[in-house]
PDB file of C-alpha atoms (C1' of nucleotides) in Angstrom:
ATOM      1  CA  MET V  11      11.943 -14.827 -12.276  1.00 40.00           C
ATOM      2  CA  ALA V  12       8.647 -13.019 -12.157  1.00 36.00           C
ATOM      3  CA  VAL V  13       6.147 -15.201 -14.021  1.00 38.00           C
ATOM      4  CA  SER V  14       3.203 -12.983 -13.256  1.00 41.00           C
ATOM      5  CA  THR V  15       3.395  -9.231 -13.323  1.00 43.00           C
ATOM      6  CA  PRO V  16       1.704  -7.924 -10.186  1.00 46.00           C
ATOM      7  CA  ARG V  17      -1.689  -6.344 -10.618  1.00 50.00           C
ATOM      8  CA  VAL V  18      -0.348  -3.040  -9.421  1.00 54.00           C
ATOM      9  CA  ASP V  19       1.964  -2.887 -12.387  1.00 60.00           C
ATOM     10  CA  GLU V  20      -0.621  -3.311 -15.118  1.00 56.00           C
ATOM     11  CA  ALA V  21      -3.642  -1.447 -16.415  1.00 62.00           C
ATOM     12  CA  MET V  22      -3.065   1.580 -14.244  1.00 76.00           C
ATOM     13  CA  CYS V  23      -2.029   5.058 -15.362  1.00 82.00           C
ATOM     14  CA  PRO V  24       1.723   5.401 -14.841  1.00 86.00           C
ATOM     15  CA  TYR V  25       1.344   8.254 -12.508  1.00 88.00           C
ATOM     16  CA  ARG V  26      -0.657   6.227  -9.987  1.00 90.00           C
ATOM     17  CA  LEU V  27       1.933   3.512 -10.319  1.00 92.00           C
ATOM     18  CA  VAL V  28       4.815   5.723  -9.237  1.00 95.00           C
ATOM     19  CA  LEU V  29       2.666   7.050  -6.400  1.00 94.00           C
ATOM     20  CA  GLU V  30       2.196   3.470  -5.215  1.00 94.00           C
ATOM     21  CA  HIS V  31       5.956   2.923  -5.278  1.00 96.00           C
ATOM     22  CA  LEU V  32       6.519   5.991  -3.180  1.00 96.00           C
ATOM     23  CA  THR V  33       3.783   5.216  -0.713  1.00 93.00           C
ATOM     24  CA  SER V  34       4.391   1.466  -0.473  1.00 93.00           C
ATOM     25  CA  ARG V  35       4.968   0.089   2.999  1.00 92.00           C
ATOM     26  CA  TRP V  36       8.704  -0.166   2.611  1.00 95.00           C
ATOM     27  CA  GLY V  37       9.181   2.546   0.001  1.00 96.00           C
ATOM     28  CA  VAL V  38       8.187   5.179   2.498  1.00 95.00           C
ATOM     29  CA  LEU V  39      10.662   3.980   5.088  1.00 95.00           C
ATOM     30  CA  VAL V  40      13.509   3.534   2.628  1.00 97.00           C
ATOM     31  CA  LEU V  41      13.107   7.046   1.277  1.00 98.00           C
ATOM     32  CA  ILE V  42      12.958   8.638   4.708  1.00 97.00           C
ATOM     33  CA  HIS V  43      16.072   6.819   5.879  1.00 97.00           C
ATOM     34  CA  LEU V  44      18.046   7.704   2.759  1.00 98.00           C
ATOM     35  CA  LEU V  45      17.194  11.351   3.265  1.00 97.00           C
ATOM     36  CA  ASP V  46      19.670  11.346   6.146  1.00 97.00           C
ATOM     37  CA  ARG V  47      22.585   9.588   4.437  1.00 98.00           C
ATOM     38  CA  SER V  48      23.649   6.659   2.299  1.00 98.00           C
ATOM     39  CA  TYR V  49      23.062   3.152   3.590  1.00 98.00           C
ATOM     40  CA  ARG V  50      24.430  -0.252   2.788  1.00 97.00           C
ATOM     41  CA  PHE V  51      21.946  -3.013   2.146  1.00 97.00           C
ATOM     42  CA  SER V  52      22.042  -4.763   5.477  1.00 96.00           C
ATOM     43  CA  GLU V  53      22.468  -1.534   7.350  1.00 96.00           C
ATOM     44  CA  LEU V  54      19.212  -0.343   5.864  1.00 96.00           C
ATOM     45  CA  ARG V  55      17.606  -3.689   6.704  1.00 96.00           C
ATOM     46  CA  ARG V  56      18.593  -3.348  10.337  1.00 95.00           C
ATOM     47  CA  ALA V  57      17.580   0.322  10.496  1.00 95.00           C
ATOM     48  CA  ILE V  58      14.087  -0.319   9.154  1.00 94.00           C
ATOM     49  CA  GLY V  59      13.501  -3.392  11.229  1.00 90.00           C
ATOM     50  CA  GLN V  60      10.797  -5.851  10.231  1.00 89.00           C
ATOM     51  CA  VAL V  61      11.499  -5.799   6.519  1.00 95.00           C
ATOM     52  CA  SER V  62      12.530  -9.077   4.902  1.00 96.00           C
ATOM     53  CA  GLU V  63      15.485  -9.337   2.589  1.00 96.00           C
ATOM     54  CA  LYS V  64      13.234 -10.074  -0.337  1.00 96.00           C
ATOM     55  CA  MET V  65      10.985  -7.067   0.201  1.00 97.00           C
ATOM     56  CA  LEU V  66      13.894  -4.714   0.678  1.00 98.00           C
ATOM     57  CA  THR V  67      15.524  -5.900  -2.520  1.00 98.00           C
ATOM     58  CA  GLN V  68      12.264  -5.524  -4.389  1.00 97.00           C
ATOM     59  CA  THR V  69      11.608  -2.068  -3.004  1.00 97.00           C
ATOM     60  CA  LEU V  70      15.127  -0.842  -3.791  1.00 98.00           C
ATOM     61  CA  GLN V  71      14.956  -2.175  -7.316  1.00 97.00           C
ATOM     62  CA  THR V  72      11.688  -0.491  -7.989  1.00 97.00           C
ATOM     63  CA  LEU V  73      12.924   2.805  -6.640  1.00 98.00           C
ATOM     64  CA  GLU V  74      16.146   2.452  -8.622  1.00 98.00           C
ATOM     65  CA  ARG V  75      14.262   1.789 -11.833  1.00 97.00           C
ATOM     66  CA  ASP V  76      12.132   4.874 -11.214  1.00 97.00           C
ATOM     67  CA  GLY V  77      15.329   6.911 -10.927  1.00 98.00           C
ATOM     68  CA  LEU V  78      14.834   7.758  -7.257  1.00 98.00           C
ATOM     69  CA  VAL V  79      17.617   5.712  -5.733  1.00 98.00           C
ATOM     70  CA  HIS V  80      21.167   5.225  -6.968  1.00 98.00           C
ATOM     71  CA  ARG V  81      22.795   1.836  -6.414  1.00 98.00           C
ATOM     72  CA  ASP V  82      26.534   1.812  -6.096  1.00 97.00           C
ATOM     73  CA  ALA V  83      27.954  -1.720  -6.119  1.00 96.00           C
ATOM     74  CA  LYS V  84      31.626  -1.805  -5.284  1.00 94.00           C
ATOM     75  CA  PRO V  85      33.524  -4.696  -6.869  1.00 91.00           C
ATOM     76  CA  VAL V  86      35.195  -5.834  -3.650  1.00 92.00           C
ATOM     77  CA  ILE V  87      35.172  -9.028  -1.630  1.00 88.00           C
ATOM     78  CA  PRO V  88      33.022  -9.235   0.383  1.00 91.00           C
ATOM     79  CA  PRO V  89      30.521  -7.283  -1.763  1.00 94.00           C
ATOM     80  CA  ARG V  90      29.574  -3.782  -0.718  1.00 96.00           C
ATOM     81  CA  VAL V  91      26.554  -1.950  -2.095  1.00 98.00           C
ATOM     82  CA  ASP V  92      25.624   1.549  -1.126  1.00 98.00           C
ATOM     83  CA  TYR V  93      22.247   3.112  -1.761  1.00 98.00           C
ATOM     84  CA  THR V  94      21.777   6.860  -2.128  1.00 98.00           C
ATOM     85  CA  LEU V  95      18.998   9.174  -3.205  1.00 98.00           C
ATOM     86  CA  THR V  96      19.256  10.772  -6.635  1.00 98.00           C
ATOM     87  CA  ASP V  97      18.280  14.424  -6.945  1.00 98.00           C
ATOM     88  CA  LEU V  98      14.880  13.290  -8.143  1.00 98.00           C
ATOM     89  CA  GLY V  99      14.626  10.876  -5.252  1.00 98.00           C
ATOM     90  CA  ARG V 100      15.493  13.573  -2.751  1.00 98.00           C
ATOM     91  CA  GLU V 101      12.568  15.650  -3.971  1.00 98.00           C
ATOM     92  CA  ALA V 102      10.262  12.694  -3.654  1.00 98.00           C
ATOM     93  CA  ALA V 103      11.606  11.775  -0.237  1.00 98.00           C
ATOM     94  CA  GLU V 104      10.993  15.287   1.029  1.00 98.00           C
ATOM     95  CA  GLN V 105       7.347  15.068   0.082  1.00 97.00           C
ATOM     96  CA  VAL V 106       7.082  11.700   1.749  1.00 97.00           C
ATOM     97  CA  ARG V 107       8.793  13.009   4.839  1.00 97.00           C
ATOM     98  CA  GLY V 108       6.295  15.872   4.963  1.00 97.00           C
ATOM     99  CA  LEU V 109       3.512  13.407   5.150  1.00 97.00           C
ATOM    100  CA  ALA V 110       5.279  11.272   7.712  1.00 96.00           C
ATOM    101  CA  THR V 111       6.100  14.228   9.876  1.00 96.00           C
ATOM    102  CA  TRP V 112       2.532  15.466   9.774  1.00 97.00           C
ATOM    103  CA  THR V 113       1.310  12.059  10.801  1.00 96.00           C
ATOM    104  CA  HIS V 114       3.728  11.889  13.683  1.00 96.00           C
ATOM    105  CA  GLU V 115       2.740  15.320  14.934  1.00 97.00           C
ATOM    106  CA  ARG V 116      -0.985  14.624  14.736  1.00 97.00           C
ATOM    107  CA  MET V 117      -1.046  11.162  16.197  1.00 97.00           C
ATOM    108  CA  GLY V 118      -2.624  12.439  19.374  1.00 97.00           C
ATOM    109  CA  GLU V 119      -5.548  13.936  17.486  1.00 97.00           C
ATOM    110  CA  VAL V 120      -6.008  10.731  15.558  1.00 97.00           C
ATOM    111  CA  GLU V 121      -6.073   8.641  18.689  1.00 97.00           C
ATOM    112  CA  LYS V 122      -8.594  10.934  20.308  1.00 97.00           C
ATOM    113  CA  ALA V 123     -10.796  10.598  17.224  1.00 97.00           C
ATOM    114  CA  ARG V 124     -10.540   6.835  17.405  1.00 96.00           C
ATOM    115  CA  LEU V 125     -11.576   6.666  21.020  1.00 96.00           C
ATOM    116  CA  ALA V 126     -14.615   8.830  20.271  1.00 96.00           C
ATOM    117  CA  TYR V 127     -15.521   6.683  17.254  1.00 96.00           C
ATOM    118  CA  ASP V 128     -15.160   3.413  19.141  1.00 94.00           C
ATOM    119  CA  GLU V 129     -17.086   4.656  22.095  1.00 93.00           C
ATOM    120  CA  ALA V 130     -19.918   5.839  19.859  1.00 92.00           C
ATOM    121  CA  ARG V 131     -20.155   2.442  18.230  1.00 89.00           C
ATOM    122  CA  GLU V 132     -20.049   0.758  21.638  1.00 81.00           C
ATOM    123  CA  ARG V 133     -23.098   2.734  22.693  1.00 79.00           C
ATOM    124  CA  GLN V 134     -24.783   1.725  19.468  1.00 75.00           C
ATOM    125  CA  SER V 135     -24.427  -1.971  20.115  1.00 70.00           C
ATOM    126  CA  ARG V 136     -25.513  -1.657  23.759  1.00 67.00           C
ATOM    127  CA  ALA V 137     -28.684   0.112  22.563  1.00 69.00           C
ATOM    128  CA  SER V 138     -29.705  -2.805  20.361  1.00 52.00           C
TER     129      SER V 138
ATOM    130  CA  MET E  17     -17.889  -9.589  10.415  1.00 39.00           C
ATOM    131  CA  ALA E  18     -14.125  -9.434  10.546  1.00 36.00           C
ATOM    132  CA  VAL E  19     -12.976 -12.712  11.982  1.00 38.00           C
ATOM    133  CA  SER E  20      -9.318 -11.951  11.506  1.00 41.00           C
ATOM    134  CA  THR E  21      -7.773  -8.571  12.134  1.00 44.00           C
ATOM    135  CA  PRO E  22      -5.570  -7.717   9.142  1.00 47.00           C
ATOM    136  CA  ARG E  23      -1.849  -7.964   9.704  1.00 51.00           C
ATOM    137  CA  VAL E  24      -1.462  -4.269   8.922  1.00 55.00           C
ATOM    138  CA  ASP E  25      -3.536  -3.459  11.990  1.00 62.00           C
ATOM    139  CA  GLU E  26      -1.534  -5.334  14.579  1.00 57.00           C
ATOM    140  CA  ALA E  27       1.976  -5.301  15.935  1.00 62.00           C
ATOM    141  CA  MET E  28       2.909  -2.038  14.273  1.00 76.00           C
ATOM    142  CA  CYS E  29       3.530   1.304  15.903  1.00 83.00           C
ATOM    143  CA  PRO E  30       0.345   3.405  15.605  1.00 86.00           C
ATOM    144  CA  TYR E  31       2.152   6.079  13.670  1.00 88.00           C
ATOM    145  CA  ARG E  32       3.045   3.753  10.832  1.00 90.00           C
ATOM    146  CA  LEU E  33      -0.489   2.466  10.857  1.00 93.00           C
ATOM    147  CA  VAL E  34      -2.018   5.909  10.202  1.00 95.00           C
ATOM    148  CA  LEU E  35       0.600   6.521   7.502  1.00 94.00           C
ATOM    149  CA  GLU E  36      -0.555   3.296   5.841  1.00 94.00           C
ATOM    150  CA  HIS E  37      -4.135   4.512   5.934  1.00 96.00           C
ATOM    151  CA  LEU E  38      -3.193   7.799   4.309  1.00 96.00           C
ATOM    152  CA  THR E  39      -1.027   6.218   1.668  1.00 93.00           C
ATOM    153  CA  SER E  40      -3.215   3.208   0.919  1.00 94.00           C
ATOM    154  CA  ARG E  41      -4.223   2.757  -2.682  1.00 93.00           C
ATOM    155  CA  TRP E  42      -7.735   4.127  -2.223  1.00 96.00           C
ATOM    156  CA  GLY E  43      -7.001   6.387   0.763  1.00 97.00           C
ATOM    157  CA  VAL E  44      -4.832   8.639  -1.368  1.00 96.00           C
ATOM    158  CA  LEU E  45      -7.499   9.020  -4.023  1.00 96.00           C
ATOM    159  CA  VAL E  46     -10.348   9.562  -1.568  1.00 98.00           C
ATOM    160  CA  LEU E  47      -8.451  12.297   0.272  1.00 98.00           C
ATOM    161  CA  ILE E  48      -7.474  14.121  -2.905  1.00 97.00           C
ATOM    162  CA  HIS E  49     -11.010  14.053  -4.219  1.00 97.00           C
ATOM    163  CA  LEU E  50     -12.500  15.306  -0.951  1.00 98.00           C
ATOM    164  CA  LEU E  51     -10.057  18.197  -0.943  1.00 98.00           C
ATOM    165  CA  ASP E  52     -12.175  19.711  -3.697  1.00 97.00           C
ATOM    166  CA  ARG E  53     -15.606  19.238  -2.210  1.00 98.00           C
ATOM    167  CA  SER E  54     -18.009  16.833  -0.473  1.00 98.00           C
ATOM    168  CA  TYR E  55     -18.957  13.647  -2.226  1.00 98.00           C
ATOM    169  CA  ARG E  56     -21.764  11.168  -1.889  1.00 98.00           C
ATOM    170  CA  PHE E  57     -20.806   7.513  -1.710  1.00 97.00           C
ATOM    171  CA  SER E  58     -21.570   6.488  -5.291  1.00 96.00           C
ATOM    172  CA  GLU E  59     -20.419   9.795  -6.643  1.00 97.00           C
ATOM    173  CA  LEU E  60     -17.046   9.147  -5.087  1.00 97.00           C
ATOM    174  CA  ARG E  61     -17.077   5.636  -6.453  1.00 96.00           C
ATOM    175  CA  ARG E  62     -17.677   6.854 -10.003  1.00 95.00           C
ATOM    176  CA  ALA E  63     -15.125   9.686  -9.664  1.00 96.00           C
ATOM    177  CA  ILE E  64     -12.365   7.345  -8.518  1.00 95.00           C
ATOM    178  CA  GLY E  65     -13.160   4.676 -11.002  1.00 91.00           C
ATOM    179  CA  GLN E  66     -11.847   1.141 -10.457  1.00 90.00           C
ATOM    180  CA  VAL E  67     -12.577   0.972  -6.755  1.00 95.00           C
ATOM    181  CA  SER E  68     -15.034  -1.685  -5.579  1.00 96.00           C
ATOM    182  CA  GLU E  69     -17.874  -0.922  -3.267  1.00 96.00           C
ATOM    183  CA  LYS E  70     -16.303  -3.001  -0.540  1.00 97.00           C
ATOM    184  CA  MET E  71     -12.947  -1.273  -0.701  1.00 97.00           C
ATOM    185  CA  LEU E  72     -14.455   2.209  -0.776  1.00 98.00           C
ATOM    186  CA  THR E  73     -16.583   1.412   2.288  1.00 98.00           C
ATOM    187  CA  GLN E  74     -13.569   0.025   4.107  1.00 98.00           C
ATOM    188  CA  THR E  75     -11.388   2.955   3.211  1.00 98.00           C
ATOM    189  CA  LEU E  76     -13.969   5.543   4.243  1.00 98.00           C
ATOM    190  CA  GLN E  77     -14.597   3.773   7.548  1.00 98.00           C
ATOM    191  CA  THR E  78     -10.893   3.680   8.319  1.00 97.00           C
ATOM    192  CA  LEU E  79     -10.471   7.362   7.517  1.00 98.00           C
ATOM    193  CA  GLU E  80     -13.561   8.216   9.519  1.00 98.00           C
ATOM    194  CA  ARG E  81     -12.284   6.339  12.536  1.00 97.00           C
ATOM    195  CA  ASP E  82      -8.959   8.189  12.289  1.00 97.00           C
ATOM    196  CA  GLY E  83     -10.902  11.450  12.415  1.00 98.00           C
ATOM    197  CA  LEU E  84      -9.957  12.521   8.885  1.00 98.00           C
ATOM    198  CA  VAL E  85     -13.302  12.145   7.171  1.00 98.00           C
ATOM    199  CA  HIS E  86     -16.729  13.174   8.401  1.00 98.00           C
ATOM    200  CA  ARG E  87     -19.696  10.991   7.476  1.00 98.00           C
ATOM    201  CA  ASP E  88     -23.064  12.716   7.261  1.00 98.00           C
ATOM    202  CA  ALA E  89     -25.890  10.249   6.835  1.00 97.00           C
ATOM    203  CA  LYS E  90     -29.172  11.961   6.141  1.00 94.00           C
ATOM    204  CA  PRO E  91     -32.241  10.046   7.357  1.00 91.00           C
ATOM    205  CA  VAL E  92     -34.091  10.173   4.056  1.00 92.00           C
ATOM    206  CA  ILE E  93     -35.440   7.578   1.617  1.00 88.00           C
ATOM    207  CA  PRO E  94     -33.533   6.767  -0.438  1.00 92.00           C
ATOM    208  CA  PRO E  95     -30.503   7.061   1.846  1.00 94.00           C
ATOM    209  CA  ARG E  96     -28.078   9.879   1.229  1.00 96.00           C
ATOM    210  CA  VAL E  97     -24.607   9.954   2.779  1.00 98.00           C
ATOM    211  CA  ASP E  98     -22.131  12.745   2.262  1.00 98.00           C
ATOM    212  CA  TYR E  99     -18.455  12.511   3.027  1.00 98.00           C
ATOM    213  CA  THR E 100     -16.381  15.573   3.886  1.00 98.00           C
ATOM    214  CA  LEU E 101     -12.886  16.164   5.207  1.00 98.00           C
ATOM    215  CA  THR E 102     -12.511  17.208   8.813  1.00 98.00           C
ATOM    216  CA  ASP E 103     -10.006  19.970   9.594  1.00 98.00           C
ATOM    217  CA  LEU E 104      -7.521  17.262  10.522  1.00 98.00           C
ATOM    218  CA  GLY E 105      -8.278  15.432   7.293  1.00 98.00           C
ATOM    219  CA  ARG E 106      -7.770  18.561   5.262  1.00 98.00           C
ATOM    220  CA  GLU E 107      -4.239  18.927   6.634  1.00 98.00           C
ATOM    221  CA  ALA E 108      -3.490  15.302   5.843  1.00 98.00           C
ATOM    222  CA  ALA E 109      -4.991  15.549   2.387  1.00 98.00           C
ATOM    223  CA  GLU E 110      -2.836  18.548   1.599  1.00 98.00           C
ATOM    224  CA  GLN E 111       0.296  16.582   2.412  1.00 97.00           C
ATOM    225  CA  VAL E 112      -0.954  13.748   0.273  1.00 97.00           C
ATOM    226  CA  ARG E 113      -1.761  16.079  -2.557  1.00 97.00           C
ATOM    227  CA  GLY E 114       1.745  17.529  -2.356  1.00 97.00           C
ATOM    228  CA  LEU E 115       3.139  14.092  -2.978  1.00 97.00           C
ATOM    229  CA  ALA E 116       0.651  13.366  -5.765  1.00 96.00           C
ATOM    230  CA  THR E 117       1.361  16.682  -7.484  1.00 96.00           C
ATOM    231  CA  TRP E 118       5.092  16.130  -7.283  1.00 97.00           C
ATOM    232  CA  THR E 119       4.681  12.720  -8.865  1.00 96.00           C
ATOM    233  CA  HIS E 120       2.538  14.059 -11.648  1.00 96.00           C
ATOM    234  CA  GLU E 121       5.015  16.829 -12.435  1.00 97.00           C
ATOM    235  CA  ARG E 122       7.990  14.531 -12.418  1.00 97.00           C
ATOM    236  CA  MET E 123       6.559  11.643 -14.378  1.00 97.00           C
ATOM    237  CA  GLY E 124       8.641  12.522 -17.428  1.00 97.00           C
ATOM    238  CA  GLU E 125      11.847  12.208 -15.429  1.00 97.00           C
ATOM    239  CA  VAL E 126      10.767   8.910 -13.966  1.00 97.00           C
ATOM    240  CA  GLU E 127       9.957   7.484 -17.382  1.00 96.00           C
ATOM    241  CA  LYS E 128      13.302   8.607 -18.758  1.00 97.00           C
ATOM    242  CA  ALA E 129      15.026   6.877 -15.847  1.00 97.00           C
ATOM    243  CA  ARG E 130      13.105   3.697 -16.508  1.00 96.00           C
ATOM    244  CA  LEU E 131      14.064   3.622 -20.158  1.00 95.00           C
ATOM    245  CA  ALA E 132      17.734   4.029 -19.201  1.00 96.00           C
ATOM    246  CA  TYR E 133      17.436   1.308 -16.565  1.00 96.00           C
ATOM    247  CA  ASP E 134      15.714  -1.150 -18.865  1.00 94.00           C
ATOM    248  CA  GLU E 135      18.103  -0.458 -21.678  1.00 93.00           C
ATOM    249  CA  ALA E 136      21.120  -1.043 -19.428  1.00 91.00           C
ATOM    250  CA  ARG E 137      19.685  -4.355 -18.324  1.00 88.00           C
ATOM    251  CA  GLU E 138      18.964  -5.293 -21.917  1.00 80.00           C
ATOM    252  CA  ARG E 139      22.622  -4.777 -22.780  1.00 78.00           C
ATOM    253  CA  GLN E 140      23.567  -6.884 -19.807  1.00 75.00           C
ATOM    254  CA  SER E 141      21.571  -9.886 -20.962  1.00 70.00           C
ATOM    255  CA  ARG E 142      22.810  -9.591 -24.547  1.00 66.00           C
ATOM    256  CA  ALA E 143      26.398  -9.626 -23.322  1.00 69.00           C
ATOM    257  CA  SER E 144      25.977 -12.979 -21.552  1.00 52.00           C
TER     258      SER E 144
ATOM    259  C1'  DC Y  20      27.695  -9.485   1.842  1.00 61.84           C
ATOM    260  C1'  DG Y  21      24.144  -8.922  -1.199  1.00 61.84           C
ATOM    261  C1'  DG Y  22      21.569 -10.808  -3.471  1.00 61.84           C
ATOM    262  C1'  DT Y  23      18.199 -14.659  -6.581  1.00 61.84           C
ATOM    263  C1'  DA Y  24      14.824 -18.510  -6.923  1.00 61.84           C
ATOM    264  C1'  DT Y  25      11.219 -21.222  -5.176  1.00 61.84           C
ATOM    265  C1'  DC Y  26       7.594 -22.421  -2.359  1.00 61.84           C
ATOM    266  C1'  DC Y  27       3.889 -21.584   0.600  1.00 61.84           C
ATOM    267  C1'  DA Y  28       0.851 -18.984   4.046  1.00 61.84           C
ATOM    268  C1'  DA Y  29      -1.557 -14.793   4.787  1.00 61.84           C
ATOM    269  C1'  DA Y  30      -3.809 -10.828   3.366  1.00 61.84           C
ATOM    270  C1'  DA Y  31      -5.977  -7.813   0.054  1.00 61.84           C
ATOM    271  C1'  DG Y  32      -9.514  -7.247  -2.797  1.00 61.84           C
ATOM    272  C1'  DG Y  33     -13.327  -8.333  -6.401  1.00 61.84           C
ATOM    273  C1'  DA Y  34     -18.124 -10.502  -7.475  1.00 61.84           C
ATOM    274  C1'  DT Y  35     -22.273 -11.557  -6.027  1.00 61.84           C
ATOM    275  C1'  DA Y  36     -26.287 -11.689  -3.224  1.00 61.84           C
ATOM    276  C1'  DC Y  37     -28.834  -9.547   0.146  1.00 61.84           C
ATOM    277  C1'  DT Y  38     -30.772  -5.621   3.470  1.00 61.84           C
ATOM    278  C1'  DG Y  39     -32.784  -1.255   5.630  1.00 61.84           C
TER     279       DG Y  39
ATOM    280  C1'  DC O  12     -28.780   4.506  -2.238  1.00 61.84           C
ATOM    281  C1'  DA O  13     -25.563   2.857   0.807  1.00 61.84           C
ATOM    282  C1'  DG O  14     -24.162  -0.314   2.601  1.00 61.84           C
ATOM    283  C1'  DT O  15     -23.163  -5.764   4.871  1.00 61.84           C
ATOM    284  C1'  DA O  16     -22.016 -10.682   4.393  1.00 61.84           C
ATOM    285  C1'  DT O  17     -20.003 -14.383   2.026  1.00 61.84           C
ATOM    286  C1'  DC O  18     -17.198 -16.633  -1.077  1.00 61.84           C
ATOM    287  C1'  DC O  19     -13.372 -17.001  -3.846  1.00 61.84           C
ATOM    288  C1'  DT O  20      -9.272 -15.304  -6.657  1.00 61.84           C
ATOM    289  C1'  DT O  21      -5.147 -12.631  -6.898  1.00 61.84           C
ATOM    290  C1'  DT O  22      -1.331 -10.533  -4.742  1.00 61.84           C
ATOM    291  C1'  DT O  23       1.805  -9.882  -1.058  1.00 61.84           C
ATOM    292  C1'  DG O  24       5.241 -11.215   1.546  1.00 61.84           C
ATOM    293  C1'  DG O  25       7.919 -14.462   4.738  1.00 61.84           C
ATOM    294  C1'  DA O  26      11.090 -18.742   5.034  1.00 61.84           C
ATOM    295  C1'  DT O  27      14.326 -21.324   3.093  1.00 61.84           C
ATOM    296  C1'  DA O  28      17.991 -22.659   0.163  1.00 61.84           C
ATOM    297  C1'  DC O  29      21.428 -21.411  -2.861  1.00 61.84           C
ATOM    298  C1'  DC O  30      24.923 -18.321  -5.679  1.00 61.84           C
ATOM    299  C1'  DG O  31      28.834 -14.900  -7.101  1.00 61.84           C
TER     300       DG O  31
END
DNA sequence: CGGTATCCAAAAGGATACTG
DNA sequence: CAGTATCCTTTTGGATACCG
């Protein structure tokens, strides 16, 4: 049980809070994956990669509570749980994907900028 | 000096890394503010609110290195430094703003979903 | 399979003091 | 004013063990 509410969940305007959920490390990736189709828990875990079970659970619960993700637990043995975007979640995910797509397209520019920045700083330290 | 490179900066594909910069707690707010106009360092600090000096510095440096923010340090006493979006940064900031605006508009829906979620869980625990 | 609970290491981030 | 450096607290997140 959570004995301490995380800092991010207190004393912040609710709007920023939801924004943090959407833009959290794993939130972004979950939303983008679910934009394609439904996923089962472990399927999503494998698709995303490095995410731990705990973090995926936490992320999905947060997104479910915010009404962005629908959790469909089928009462079968072995258990089967499917996660899907709600209509609200689909809208959010499309915004998130917009950002992700932009980033992907512009990576080259960013890397060029970094080289220039690092080289400029290199010259700085040599001059000292 | 940074003795340990943060986890977030190593062993991750560069694309995700930039996405984390854009969606970081303070990155989002810096970009949205700069979309309106240039800001001086302390002006930005006051406008954003709860951000510490250290975090704002760090955020601005990261965004500058990624080529999203331009830093204009005027050689005057007392020092004056203005921060502006680059063209690349403006594109990024517009994506980020899209997400922020969506969130703001849909807050009501999210809060309704949360009430429903919490109430459902409440009934669960009473039934046990 | 799809989680929960607990513990612990790592990282983020704030406070303070100091500098050009 | 606009930072940097240092210390220290809070939060995040991974590993492990266990449950329905």
